[in-house]
mmCIF file of C-alpha atoms and ligand atoms in Angstrom:
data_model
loop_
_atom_site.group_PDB
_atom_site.id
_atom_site.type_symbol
_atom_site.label_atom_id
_atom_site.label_comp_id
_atom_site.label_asym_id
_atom_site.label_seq_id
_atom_site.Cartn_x
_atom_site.Cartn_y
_atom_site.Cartn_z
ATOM 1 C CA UNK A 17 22.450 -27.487 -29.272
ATOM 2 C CA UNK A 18 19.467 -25.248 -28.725
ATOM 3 C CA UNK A 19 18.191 -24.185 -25.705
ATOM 4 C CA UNK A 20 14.696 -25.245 -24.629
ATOM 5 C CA UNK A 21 12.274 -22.722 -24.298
ATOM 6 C CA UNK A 22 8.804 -22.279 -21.970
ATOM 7 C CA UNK A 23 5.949 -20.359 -22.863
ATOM 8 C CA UNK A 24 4.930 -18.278 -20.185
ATOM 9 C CA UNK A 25 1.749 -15.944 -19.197
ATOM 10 C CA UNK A 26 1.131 -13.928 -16.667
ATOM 11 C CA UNK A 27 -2.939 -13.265 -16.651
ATOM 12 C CA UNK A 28 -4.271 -10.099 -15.044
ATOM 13 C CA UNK A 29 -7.623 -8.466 -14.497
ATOM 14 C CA UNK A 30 -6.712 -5.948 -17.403
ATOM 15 C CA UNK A 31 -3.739 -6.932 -19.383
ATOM 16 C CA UNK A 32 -1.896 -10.316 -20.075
ATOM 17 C CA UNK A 33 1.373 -10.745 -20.495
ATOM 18 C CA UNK A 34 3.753 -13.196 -22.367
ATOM 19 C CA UNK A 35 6.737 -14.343 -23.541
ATOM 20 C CA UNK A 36 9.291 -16.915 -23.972
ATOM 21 C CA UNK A 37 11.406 -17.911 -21.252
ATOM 22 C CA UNK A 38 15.027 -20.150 -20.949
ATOM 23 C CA UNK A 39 15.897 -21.209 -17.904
ATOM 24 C CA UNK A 40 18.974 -19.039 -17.998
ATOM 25 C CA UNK A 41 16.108 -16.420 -16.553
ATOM 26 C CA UNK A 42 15.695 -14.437 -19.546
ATOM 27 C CA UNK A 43 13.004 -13.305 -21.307
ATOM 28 C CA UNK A 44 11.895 -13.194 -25.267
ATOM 29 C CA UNK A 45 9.192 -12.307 -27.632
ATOM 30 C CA UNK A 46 7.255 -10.097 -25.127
ATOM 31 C CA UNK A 47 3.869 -9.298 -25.561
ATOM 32 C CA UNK A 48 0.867 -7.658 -24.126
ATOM 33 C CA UNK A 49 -3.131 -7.829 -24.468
ATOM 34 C CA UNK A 50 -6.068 -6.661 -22.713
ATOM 35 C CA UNK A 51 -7.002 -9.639 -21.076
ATOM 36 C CA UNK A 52 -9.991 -11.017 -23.357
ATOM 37 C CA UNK A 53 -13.716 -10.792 -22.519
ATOM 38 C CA UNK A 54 -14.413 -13.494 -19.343
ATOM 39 C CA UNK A 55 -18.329 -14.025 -20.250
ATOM 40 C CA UNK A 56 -18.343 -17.384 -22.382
ATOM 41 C CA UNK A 57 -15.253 -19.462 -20.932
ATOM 42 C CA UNK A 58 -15.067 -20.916 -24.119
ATOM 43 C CA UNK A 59 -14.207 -17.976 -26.033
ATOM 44 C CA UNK A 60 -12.188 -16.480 -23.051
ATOM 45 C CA UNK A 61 -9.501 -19.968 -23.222
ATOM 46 C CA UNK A 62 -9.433 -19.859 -27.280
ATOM 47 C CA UNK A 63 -8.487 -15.817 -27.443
ATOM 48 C CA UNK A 64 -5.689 -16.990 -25.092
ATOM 49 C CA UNK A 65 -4.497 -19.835 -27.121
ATOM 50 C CA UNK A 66 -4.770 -17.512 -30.349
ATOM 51 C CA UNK A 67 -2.200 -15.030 -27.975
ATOM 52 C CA UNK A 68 -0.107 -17.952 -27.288
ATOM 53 C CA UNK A 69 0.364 -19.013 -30.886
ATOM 54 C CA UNK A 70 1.064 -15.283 -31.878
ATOM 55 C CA UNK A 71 4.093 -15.579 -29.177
ATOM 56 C CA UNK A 72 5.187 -18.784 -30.019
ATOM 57 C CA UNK A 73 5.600 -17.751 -33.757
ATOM 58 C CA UNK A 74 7.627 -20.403 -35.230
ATOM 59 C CA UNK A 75 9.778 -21.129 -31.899
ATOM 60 C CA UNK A 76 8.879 -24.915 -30.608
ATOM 61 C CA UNK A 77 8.553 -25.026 -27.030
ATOM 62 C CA UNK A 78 8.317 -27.635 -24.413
ATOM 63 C CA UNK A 79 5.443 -26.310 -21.845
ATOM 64 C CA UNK A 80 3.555 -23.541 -21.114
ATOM 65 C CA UNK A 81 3.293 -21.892 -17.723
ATOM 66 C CA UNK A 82 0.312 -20.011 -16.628
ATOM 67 C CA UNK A 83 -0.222 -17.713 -13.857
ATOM 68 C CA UNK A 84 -3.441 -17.009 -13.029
ATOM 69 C CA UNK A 85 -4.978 -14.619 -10.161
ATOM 70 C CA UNK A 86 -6.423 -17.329 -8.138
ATOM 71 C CA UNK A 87 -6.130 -20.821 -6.152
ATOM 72 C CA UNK A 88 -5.226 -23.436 -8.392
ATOM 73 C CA UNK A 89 -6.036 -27.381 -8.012
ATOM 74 C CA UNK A 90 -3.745 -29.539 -8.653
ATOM 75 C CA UNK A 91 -4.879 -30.938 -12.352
ATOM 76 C CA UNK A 92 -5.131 -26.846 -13.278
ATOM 77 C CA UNK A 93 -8.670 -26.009 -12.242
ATOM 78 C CA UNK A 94 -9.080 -22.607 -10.474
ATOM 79 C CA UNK A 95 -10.827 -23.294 -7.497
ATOM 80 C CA UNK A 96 -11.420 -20.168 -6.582
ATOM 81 C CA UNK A 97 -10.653 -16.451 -7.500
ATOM 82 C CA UNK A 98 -11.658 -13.669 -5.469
ATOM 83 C CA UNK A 99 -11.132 -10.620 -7.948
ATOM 84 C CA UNK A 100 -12.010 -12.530 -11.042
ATOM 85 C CA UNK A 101 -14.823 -14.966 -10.190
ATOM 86 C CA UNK A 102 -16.104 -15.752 -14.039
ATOM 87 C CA UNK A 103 -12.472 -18.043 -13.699
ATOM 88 C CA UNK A 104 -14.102 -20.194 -10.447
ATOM 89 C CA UNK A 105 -14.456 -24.107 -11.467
ATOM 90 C CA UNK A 106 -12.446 -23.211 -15.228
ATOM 91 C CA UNK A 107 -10.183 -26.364 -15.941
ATOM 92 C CA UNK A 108 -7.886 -23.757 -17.760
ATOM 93 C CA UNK A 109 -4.719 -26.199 -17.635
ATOM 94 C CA UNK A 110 -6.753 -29.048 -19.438
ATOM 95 C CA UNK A 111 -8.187 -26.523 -21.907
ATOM 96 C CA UNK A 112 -5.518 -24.743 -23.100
ATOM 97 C CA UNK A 113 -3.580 -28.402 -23.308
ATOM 98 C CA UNK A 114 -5.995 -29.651 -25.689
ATOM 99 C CA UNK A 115 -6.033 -26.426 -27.779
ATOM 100 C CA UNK A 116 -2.195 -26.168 -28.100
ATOM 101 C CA UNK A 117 -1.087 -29.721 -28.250
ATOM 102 C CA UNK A 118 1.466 -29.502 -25.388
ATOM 103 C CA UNK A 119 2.086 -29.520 -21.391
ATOM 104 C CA UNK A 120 0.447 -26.497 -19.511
ATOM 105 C CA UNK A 121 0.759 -25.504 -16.051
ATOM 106 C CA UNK A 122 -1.785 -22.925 -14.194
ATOM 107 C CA UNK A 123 -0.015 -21.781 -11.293
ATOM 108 C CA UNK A 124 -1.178 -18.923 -8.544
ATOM 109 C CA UNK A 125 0.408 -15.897 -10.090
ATOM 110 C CA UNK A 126 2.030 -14.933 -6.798
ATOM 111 C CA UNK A 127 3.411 -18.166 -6.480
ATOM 112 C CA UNK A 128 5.121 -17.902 -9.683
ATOM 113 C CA UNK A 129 6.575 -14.692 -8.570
ATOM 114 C CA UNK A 130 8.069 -16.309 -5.252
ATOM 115 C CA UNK A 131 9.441 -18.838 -7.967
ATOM 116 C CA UNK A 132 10.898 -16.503 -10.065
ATOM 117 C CA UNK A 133 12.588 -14.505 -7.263
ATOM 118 C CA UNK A 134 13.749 -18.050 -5.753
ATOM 119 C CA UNK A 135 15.660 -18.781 -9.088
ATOM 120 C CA UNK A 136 16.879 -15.405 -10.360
ATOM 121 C CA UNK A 137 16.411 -12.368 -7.739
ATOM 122 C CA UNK A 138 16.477 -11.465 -4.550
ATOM 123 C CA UNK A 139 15.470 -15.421 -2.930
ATOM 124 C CA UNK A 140 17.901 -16.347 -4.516
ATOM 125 C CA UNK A 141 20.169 -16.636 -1.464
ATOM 126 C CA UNK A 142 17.410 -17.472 0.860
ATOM 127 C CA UNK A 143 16.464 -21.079 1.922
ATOM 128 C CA UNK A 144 13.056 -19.887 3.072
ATOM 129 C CA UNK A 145 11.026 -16.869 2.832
ATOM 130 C CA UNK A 146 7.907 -14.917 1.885
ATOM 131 C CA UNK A 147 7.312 -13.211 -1.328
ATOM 132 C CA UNK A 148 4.464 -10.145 -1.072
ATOM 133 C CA UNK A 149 2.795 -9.124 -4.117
ATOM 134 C CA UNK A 150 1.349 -5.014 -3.506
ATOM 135 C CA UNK A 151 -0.930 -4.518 -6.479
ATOM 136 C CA UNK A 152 -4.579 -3.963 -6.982
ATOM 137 C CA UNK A 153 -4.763 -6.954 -4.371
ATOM 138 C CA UNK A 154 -2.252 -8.314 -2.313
ATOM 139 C CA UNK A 155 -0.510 -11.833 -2.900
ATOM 140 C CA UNK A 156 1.977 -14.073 -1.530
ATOM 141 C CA UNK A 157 4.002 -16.891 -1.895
ATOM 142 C CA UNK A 158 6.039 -18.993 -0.259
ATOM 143 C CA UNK A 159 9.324 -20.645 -0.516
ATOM 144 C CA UNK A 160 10.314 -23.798 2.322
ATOM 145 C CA UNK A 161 13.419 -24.652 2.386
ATOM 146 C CA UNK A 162 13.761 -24.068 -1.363
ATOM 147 C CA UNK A 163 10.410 -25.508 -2.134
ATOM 148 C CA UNK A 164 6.953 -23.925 -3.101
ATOM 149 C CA UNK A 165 4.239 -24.746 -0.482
ATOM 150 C CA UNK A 166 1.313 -24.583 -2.366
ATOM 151 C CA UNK A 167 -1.052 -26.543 0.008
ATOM 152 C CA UNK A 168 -3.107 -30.045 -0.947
ATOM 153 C CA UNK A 169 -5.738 -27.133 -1.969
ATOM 154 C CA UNK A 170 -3.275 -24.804 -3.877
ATOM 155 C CA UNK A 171 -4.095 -21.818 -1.269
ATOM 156 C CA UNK A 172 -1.093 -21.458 0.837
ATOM 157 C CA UNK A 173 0.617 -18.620 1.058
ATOM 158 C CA UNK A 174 -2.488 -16.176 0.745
ATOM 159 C CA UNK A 175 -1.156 -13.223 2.930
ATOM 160 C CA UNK A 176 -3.546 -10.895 1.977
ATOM 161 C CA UNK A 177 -6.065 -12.330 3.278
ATOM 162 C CA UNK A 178 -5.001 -12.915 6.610
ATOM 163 C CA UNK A 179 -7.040 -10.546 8.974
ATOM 164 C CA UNK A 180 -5.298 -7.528 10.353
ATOM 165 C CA UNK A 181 -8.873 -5.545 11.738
ATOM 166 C CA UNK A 182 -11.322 -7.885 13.337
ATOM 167 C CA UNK A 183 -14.203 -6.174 12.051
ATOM 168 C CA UNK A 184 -12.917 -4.326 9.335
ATOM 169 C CA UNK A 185 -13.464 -3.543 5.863
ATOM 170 C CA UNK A 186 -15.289 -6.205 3.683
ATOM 171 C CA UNK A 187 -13.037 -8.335 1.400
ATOM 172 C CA UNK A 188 -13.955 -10.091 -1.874
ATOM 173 C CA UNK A 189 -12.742 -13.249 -0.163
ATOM 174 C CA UNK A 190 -15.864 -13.241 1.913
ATOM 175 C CA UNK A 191 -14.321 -12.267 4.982
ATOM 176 C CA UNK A 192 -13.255 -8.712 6.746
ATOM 177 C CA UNK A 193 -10.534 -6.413 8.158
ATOM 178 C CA UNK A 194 -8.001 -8.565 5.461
ATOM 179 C CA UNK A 195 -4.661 -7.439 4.824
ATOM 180 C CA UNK A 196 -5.571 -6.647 1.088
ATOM 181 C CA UNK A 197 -8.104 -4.072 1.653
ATOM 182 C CA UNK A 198 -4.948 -1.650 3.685
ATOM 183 C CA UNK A 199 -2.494 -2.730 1.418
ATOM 184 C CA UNK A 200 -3.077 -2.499 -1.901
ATOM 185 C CA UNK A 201 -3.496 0.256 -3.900
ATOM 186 C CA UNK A 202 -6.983 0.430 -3.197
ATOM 187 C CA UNK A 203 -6.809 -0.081 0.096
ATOM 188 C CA UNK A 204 -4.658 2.947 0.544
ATOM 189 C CA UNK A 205 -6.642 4.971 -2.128
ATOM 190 C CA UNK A 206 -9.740 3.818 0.758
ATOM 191 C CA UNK A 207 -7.350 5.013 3.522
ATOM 192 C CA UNK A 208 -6.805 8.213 2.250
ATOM 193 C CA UNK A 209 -10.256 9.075 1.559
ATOM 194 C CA UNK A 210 -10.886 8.179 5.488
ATOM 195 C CA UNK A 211 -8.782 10.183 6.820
ATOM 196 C CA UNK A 212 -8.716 12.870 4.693
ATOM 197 C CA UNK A 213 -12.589 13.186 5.622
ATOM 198 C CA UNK A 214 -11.641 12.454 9.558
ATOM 199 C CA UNK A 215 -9.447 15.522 8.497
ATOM 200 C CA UNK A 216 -11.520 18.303 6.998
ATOM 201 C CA UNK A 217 -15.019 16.809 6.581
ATOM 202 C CA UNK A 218 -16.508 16.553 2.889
ATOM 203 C CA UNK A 219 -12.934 16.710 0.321
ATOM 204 C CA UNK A 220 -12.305 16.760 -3.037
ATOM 205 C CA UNK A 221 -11.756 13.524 -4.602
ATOM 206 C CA UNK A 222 -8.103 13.108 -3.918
ATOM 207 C CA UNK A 223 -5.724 10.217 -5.097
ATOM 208 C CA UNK A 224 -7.807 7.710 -7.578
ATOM 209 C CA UNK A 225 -4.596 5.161 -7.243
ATOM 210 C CA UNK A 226 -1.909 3.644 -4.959
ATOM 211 C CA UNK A 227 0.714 5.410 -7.445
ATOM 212 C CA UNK A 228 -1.236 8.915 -6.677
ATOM 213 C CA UNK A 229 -1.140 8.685 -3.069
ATOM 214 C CA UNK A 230 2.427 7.772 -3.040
ATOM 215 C CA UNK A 231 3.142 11.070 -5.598
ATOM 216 C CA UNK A 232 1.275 13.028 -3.245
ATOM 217 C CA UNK A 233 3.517 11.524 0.043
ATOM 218 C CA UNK A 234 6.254 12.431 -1.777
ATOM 219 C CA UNK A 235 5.530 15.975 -2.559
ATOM 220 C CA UNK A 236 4.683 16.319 1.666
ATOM 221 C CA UNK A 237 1.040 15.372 1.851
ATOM 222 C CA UNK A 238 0.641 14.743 5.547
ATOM 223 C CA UNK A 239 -2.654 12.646 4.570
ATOM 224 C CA UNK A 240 -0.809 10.509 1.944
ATOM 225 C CA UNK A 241 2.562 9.685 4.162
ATOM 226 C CA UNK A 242 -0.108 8.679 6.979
ATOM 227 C CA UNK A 243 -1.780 6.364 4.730
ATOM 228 C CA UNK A 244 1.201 4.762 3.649
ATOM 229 C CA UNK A 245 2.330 4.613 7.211
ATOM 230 C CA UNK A 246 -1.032 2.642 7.689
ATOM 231 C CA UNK A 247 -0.778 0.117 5.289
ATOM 232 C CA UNK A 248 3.586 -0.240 6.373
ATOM 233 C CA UNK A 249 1.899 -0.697 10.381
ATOM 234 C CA UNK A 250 -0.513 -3.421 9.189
ATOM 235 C CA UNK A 251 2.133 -4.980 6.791
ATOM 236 C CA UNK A 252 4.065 -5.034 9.577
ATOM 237 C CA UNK A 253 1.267 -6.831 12.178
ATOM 238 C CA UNK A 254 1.177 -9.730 9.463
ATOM 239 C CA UNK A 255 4.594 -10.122 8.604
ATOM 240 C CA UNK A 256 5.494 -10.261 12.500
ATOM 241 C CA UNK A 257 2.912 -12.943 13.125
ATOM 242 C CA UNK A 258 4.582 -14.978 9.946
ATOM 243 C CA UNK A 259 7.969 -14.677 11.735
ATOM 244 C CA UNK A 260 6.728 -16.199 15.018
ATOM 245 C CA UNK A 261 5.018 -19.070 13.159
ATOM 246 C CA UNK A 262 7.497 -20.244 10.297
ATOM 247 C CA UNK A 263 10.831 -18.416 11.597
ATOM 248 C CA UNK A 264 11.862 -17.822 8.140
ATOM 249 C CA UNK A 265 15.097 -15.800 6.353
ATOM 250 C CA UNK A 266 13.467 -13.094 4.506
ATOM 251 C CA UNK A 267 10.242 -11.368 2.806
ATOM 252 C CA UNK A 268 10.749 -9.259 -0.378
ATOM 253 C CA UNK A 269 8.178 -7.057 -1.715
ATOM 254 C CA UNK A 270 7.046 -7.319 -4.579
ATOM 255 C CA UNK A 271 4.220 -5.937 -7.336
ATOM 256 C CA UNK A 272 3.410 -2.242 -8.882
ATOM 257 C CA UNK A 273 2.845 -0.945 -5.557
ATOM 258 C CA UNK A 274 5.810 -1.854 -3.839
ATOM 259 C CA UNK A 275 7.331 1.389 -5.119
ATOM 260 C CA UNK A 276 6.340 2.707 -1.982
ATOM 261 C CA UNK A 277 7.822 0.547 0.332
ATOM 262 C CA UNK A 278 10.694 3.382 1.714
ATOM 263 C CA UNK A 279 7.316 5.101 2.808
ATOM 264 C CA UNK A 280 5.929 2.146 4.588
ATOM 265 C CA UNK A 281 8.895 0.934 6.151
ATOM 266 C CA UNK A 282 9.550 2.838 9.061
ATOM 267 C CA UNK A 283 6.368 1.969 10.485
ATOM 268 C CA UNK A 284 6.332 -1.760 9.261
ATOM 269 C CA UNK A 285 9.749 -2.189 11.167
ATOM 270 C CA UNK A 286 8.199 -0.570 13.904
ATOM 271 C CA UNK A 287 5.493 -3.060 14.545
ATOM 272 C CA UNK A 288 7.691 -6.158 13.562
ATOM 273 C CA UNK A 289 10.013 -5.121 16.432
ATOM 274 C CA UNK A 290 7.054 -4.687 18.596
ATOM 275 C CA UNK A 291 5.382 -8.198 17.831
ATOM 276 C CA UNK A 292 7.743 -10.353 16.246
ATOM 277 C CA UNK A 293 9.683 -12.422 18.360
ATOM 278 C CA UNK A 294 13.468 -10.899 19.151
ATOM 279 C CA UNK A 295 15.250 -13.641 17.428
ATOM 280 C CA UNK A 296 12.897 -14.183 14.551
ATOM 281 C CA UNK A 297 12.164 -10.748 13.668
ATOM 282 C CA UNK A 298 15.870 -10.060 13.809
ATOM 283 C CA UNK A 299 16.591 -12.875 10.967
ATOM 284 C CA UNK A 300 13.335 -11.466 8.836
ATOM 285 C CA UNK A 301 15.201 -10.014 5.826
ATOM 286 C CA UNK A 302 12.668 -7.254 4.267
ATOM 287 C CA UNK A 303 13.408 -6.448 0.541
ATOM 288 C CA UNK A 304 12.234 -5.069 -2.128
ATOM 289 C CA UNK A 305 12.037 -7.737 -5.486
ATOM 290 C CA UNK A 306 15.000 -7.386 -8.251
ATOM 291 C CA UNK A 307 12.807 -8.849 -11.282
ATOM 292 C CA UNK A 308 10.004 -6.479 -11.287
ATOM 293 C CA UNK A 309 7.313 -8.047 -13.341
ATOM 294 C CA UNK A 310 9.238 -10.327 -15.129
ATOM 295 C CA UNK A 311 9.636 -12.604 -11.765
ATOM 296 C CA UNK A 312 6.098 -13.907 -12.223
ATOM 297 C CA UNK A 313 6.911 -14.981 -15.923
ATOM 298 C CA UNK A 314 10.080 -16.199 -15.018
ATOM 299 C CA UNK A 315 8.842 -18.559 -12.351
ATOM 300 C CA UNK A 316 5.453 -19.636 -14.503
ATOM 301 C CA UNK A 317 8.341 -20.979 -16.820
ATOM 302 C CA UNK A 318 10.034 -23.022 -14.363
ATOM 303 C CA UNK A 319 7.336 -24.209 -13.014
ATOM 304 C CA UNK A 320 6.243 -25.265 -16.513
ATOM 305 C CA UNK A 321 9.685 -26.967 -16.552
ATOM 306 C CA UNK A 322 9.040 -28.948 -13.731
ATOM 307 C CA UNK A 323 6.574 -32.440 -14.062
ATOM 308 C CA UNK A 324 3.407 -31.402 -14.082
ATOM 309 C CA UNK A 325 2.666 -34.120 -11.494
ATOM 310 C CA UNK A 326 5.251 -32.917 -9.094
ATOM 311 C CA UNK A 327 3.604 -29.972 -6.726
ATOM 312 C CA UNK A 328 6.877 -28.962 -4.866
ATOM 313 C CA UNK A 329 8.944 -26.995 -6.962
ATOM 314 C CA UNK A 330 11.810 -29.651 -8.212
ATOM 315 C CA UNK A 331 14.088 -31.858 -6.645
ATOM 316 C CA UNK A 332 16.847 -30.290 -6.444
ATOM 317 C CA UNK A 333 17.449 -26.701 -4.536
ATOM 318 C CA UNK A 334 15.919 -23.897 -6.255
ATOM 319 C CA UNK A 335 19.129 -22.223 -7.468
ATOM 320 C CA UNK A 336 21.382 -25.267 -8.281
HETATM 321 ZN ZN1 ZN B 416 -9.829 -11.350 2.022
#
């Protein structure tokens, strides 16, 4: 008997993704794009369903699983995404369905990751815990006692955009001092540039990435470990407040710049000692993700597997 296969996509602000997934938690045909033009919507959903069909080839699948940067409603509207607003109000899930002739799911893309890790990496061991996404923003997701908590409003989880400096920088969100804008690649890129000017006044440009700084940290530049040790201190101050309130087994850490993470942690356990409470912080499991970007294609996939009209990941634990 053949297996059954799930289309899955992982859409970014630059590239997409795809493949074909199994639900032994590998993945086939792998392809990239740049992600296509956002400005008519209806162009925008058929150059995706064109990139599905070249994926697909002749393989039959049973679903499609979608994860987008954004909230997601529960019928597959994106309510709302900060860093790619032309999506806000798109009905992508109902679009793509009627293009391809067969079951889609839009999903958060960090959620799918936090899926993916559940199933086949480094969740998969833990009833409940926090996945953290370190890229050009900063997502999350989050697993309950084996289940996704999405939220009736698909926005759970968002960890980056819980506030860490009361009047701090300005997010895309609408709101300030978020963990995303420390965090993220350019966050830090942001948090170099301030100190390095604290530092020696006017500088030359410096870093232009999250991947730069961290080179330069790792060659000794005093400016480039303190920025890292910025964004591991205010990593930290959230992750300690999400042990007091959900007392869960782990967080792993996730996304292109979690490369890093040796160079935050000393200061991140530093302030979860200092703020967590004893018992909770002591349980708080902090590692790094074992499916690197696959995790978010992986979990798109099983969520795809899943009914669409069942929000909580399955019945049955994650990893049965
Ligand atoms: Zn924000």
């Amino acid at each position: 008997m053949s297996e059954d296969l799930y289309l899955a996509m992982d859409l970014g602000g630059t590239n997409c993704r795809a493949g074909l997934a199994g639900l032994d938690g590998r993945l086939r045909n792998m392809r990239r794009m740049a992600t296509p033009d956002l400005a008519s919507p209806r162009d925008f959903v058929s150059a995706l369903a064109d990139f599905c069909r070249l994926v697909m080839g002749d393989v039959r699948v049973q679903s499609f699983g979608l994860g987008v940067p954004g909230a997601v409603e529960a019928a597959g509207r994106i309510a709302f995404s900060p860093n790619l607003p032309q999506l806000n109000g798109l009905p992508l899930a109902l679009e793509l369905q009627e293009l391809l002739g067969m079951p889609v799911r839009v999903v958060n893309d960090a959620n799918a990751i936090a899926v993916g890790e559940a199933c086949y990496g480094a969740g998969r061991e833990l009833d409940s815990f926090l996945t953290i996404t370190l890229g050009t923003g900063v997502g999350g997701g989050l697993i309950l006692r084996r289940r996704l908590w999405e939220g009736p409003d698909g926005t759970a989880g968002e960890v980056g955009h819980l506030m860490v400096e009361a009047e701090g920088r300005s997010c895309a969100c609408g709101s300030r001092g978020c963990l995303e804008q420390y965090a993220s690649g350019p966050g830090l890129v942001r948090t170099y540039r301030e100190l390095a000017s604290a530092v020696a006044g006017a500088v030359a440009p410096g870093p232009a990435s999250g991947e730069e700084v961290a080179q330069a940290a790792e060659g000794g530049d005093a400016i480039a470990l303190a920025s890292l040790g910025e964004a591991g201190r205010r990593l930290g101050q959230v992750i300690a407040g999400v042990a007091n309130l959900l007392n869960i087994d782990g967080v792993i850490i996730t996304g292109g710049a979690s490369g890093h993470l040796p160079l935050m942690l000393p200061a991140l356990h530093q302030e979860l000692h200092l703020r967590a409470f004893a018992t909770a912080g002591r349980r708080l499991a902090i590692q790094p993700g074992m499916l690197g970007d696959g995790a978010g294609l992986l979990g798109a996939a099983r969520l795809a597997a899943m009914s669409p009209t069942h929000f909580s990941v399955n019945d049955e634990p994650l990893n049965s």
